[in-house]
Phi, psi and omega in degrees: 000121185286147177297156179239118184262346184237153173283170181302136188280007180223152180266150177235149180290137182295138179235007188205153171251030186300321180294319178298319180289331174296315180297317180294323180294320177295320179294319183295319182291333177285330183271330188245073176281148182233180176279087186296326181295317179293322178298315180294317180296321179296316181295313181298315181295322180295315180298317182287323180290324175295321179297319185290337182261358184266147176290159183299322177247104185280147179291162176298149183300327182291343181263359184264131178267154175287122183242041180224148179263004182288140173284164182299331181293340179285347183275054181279169180295338184257023179304132186282168186299314184300313182288323179298324183291344181266354183287151179221161171051230183301329180294321177296315180302316181295318182296312181294321179298329180283345182276329178286149171275116187255126181288147166279161175276139183286113178243357164212160182277125182297151170298149174052044183302317183283340181265321192249007187228148169257161175222143176214154178276115184285129176288146172282142178151201185260119178286136183200161166267139173243124180238130173247131181193140172054040174083016177213162178229135179226141174243136180231136180278176182299332181275005176089350183280150178289130172270306177217152176228110197203163171276147179215166178277003175295153178308130181061024185265356181207151177272095182257176179297333181276002182097172185256005178095170181285165180295336180275356182268108178208158181229149173228119179241141174265114191230166167234121179273121182261110190299316190295326178248011175051047183236139172269111176270120186272119180257347177197158179238121182265321180208141179226120176053041178086356181259118182284140178243015180305313185264020174262150179290160177301325179301314179288319181299318181291325177298311179295319181305311183291321183281313185288321182297319180293318181297327186288339186088003181292342179273357180287167179293154182302149179209188182300320181261013185206089191285323183237145178277143174249151179211135176280138177280132179302131180245133184238149165297140187274053168269187185297316182290322179293317178296318179295320180295316179293323185283316188246348184290154180283138176225158183279008182229168175282129181279148173224063178089185179244144173251136178242125180246128169291130185298335184264000187284135170277168177277108181241140182290147176086188181295140177216138176280000179270357169229131185231147173242141180218145181219154161214181186293340181283323186249010177204140176282336184238094179261309175267132181302142178252165178273189182297341179266002181081015181251151178280117180292156181293332177238143178299137178248143180227155176243123180234157180260134176278124178241174179305148182080014177068015183285140176252120189229164177270180181273003183291163177235103001285157182289154175263127180274122178275313179184189176247139181278142179302133182299328180296321179295318180299316183291315182292326184266355180065037184280152180228159177302134182102344178295141173265126188237145179262140177223154169255146175272118184284189184294340178289343175064210177240140178234149187229147174226123180054041176080005181240146179294128179251326183209143177225126178272094185254137177244119184290130181248332182143186178288152178284163174303140183296341180288343180291136178260330185222161170289171174291152173279159179300316183295326178293315179302314182291320178300314179297325177293319178297317181302322182282335188239313183207077189292150171278116190259165177300328177297325178295320180293316179295321179296323178295318180296321184276354181296133181296337180256031182303324183288336183242003191289157171271162181300145174291126183278158186241128176267127182250137176245123183292000000 
């Protein structure tokens, strides 16, 4: 890949306020510190208590009825252990999905990319939390279902002759399980041996991840007290050599795009602009979303949530309003507030003014699959639209890194073609 000495020679109209939200997110985390130890303890206890009450073979999500009287507003990020353990079906999916730190899709190039960001090659597989405590280890997927229940070399992760560790000894790892080599690839560390890392920077979390995971023996080959191997994903500074290594370098797993972490970002639940995902055909098999048959539809499809006032919104906090649904469609289809609905983006595409969505040509297709827990995020919709019309390319990222004014530059603008 040849070096790039110049930035892109053309300007594009802004379609996002992602950089502004990145700045606000960094400011907010500095102002709003929380009891990180209690947050970690609540998450670990919730995962284990849900595990202890669940059958070994859980039913399909479509067969599970909601068995809770809690309103949706009760499903906050700080839901306590007792109430979390009573959730079922879609409520469990929503709760677990809110506990993971979810990347936004990269729709503009961040400021100071080479100074303030890490990059890593994301493994393809099942995203999950792994918790070790009291002599056992359990992994749970975003939908709340158990992936594995096993002994591990993580602290307090197996009942060994030496004991299972103290009650305060527990770990929480953010992982992707890679099926072909039966390995848990660790992309972040939330808690280690009872010490919470929620309010630690990504720079510190990655340092601990690499040193502590290796020391524990969790990276060793499977054994009687260690059923699955764990492996830390290589993390690079996002300079030219680091980006090239993550993008083109050989790894023991199938890649599914690149993850970018702001070095100063804390581990925060839900969507965050301080972690970004980006893909192209070279580093991912799945760049453009496919339908239920695994085929790329002729028109981009999106999932939005119907809210009061006929508003169609994304899963962001606060949500982005795309438009209002025709009242006749709501009446004829018997739709209700909270329903997740599928739409195709018509030939009118999406239009933007001053970085904000002004109009969306949406064609109603029907209700979303019941397995869905949330609508699409705004950044995902825009990224998928960009991929089809004017994608953000690896050359754009390299050009940004090589730009002489990288430290002071404004975001690279994006031109959208409907």
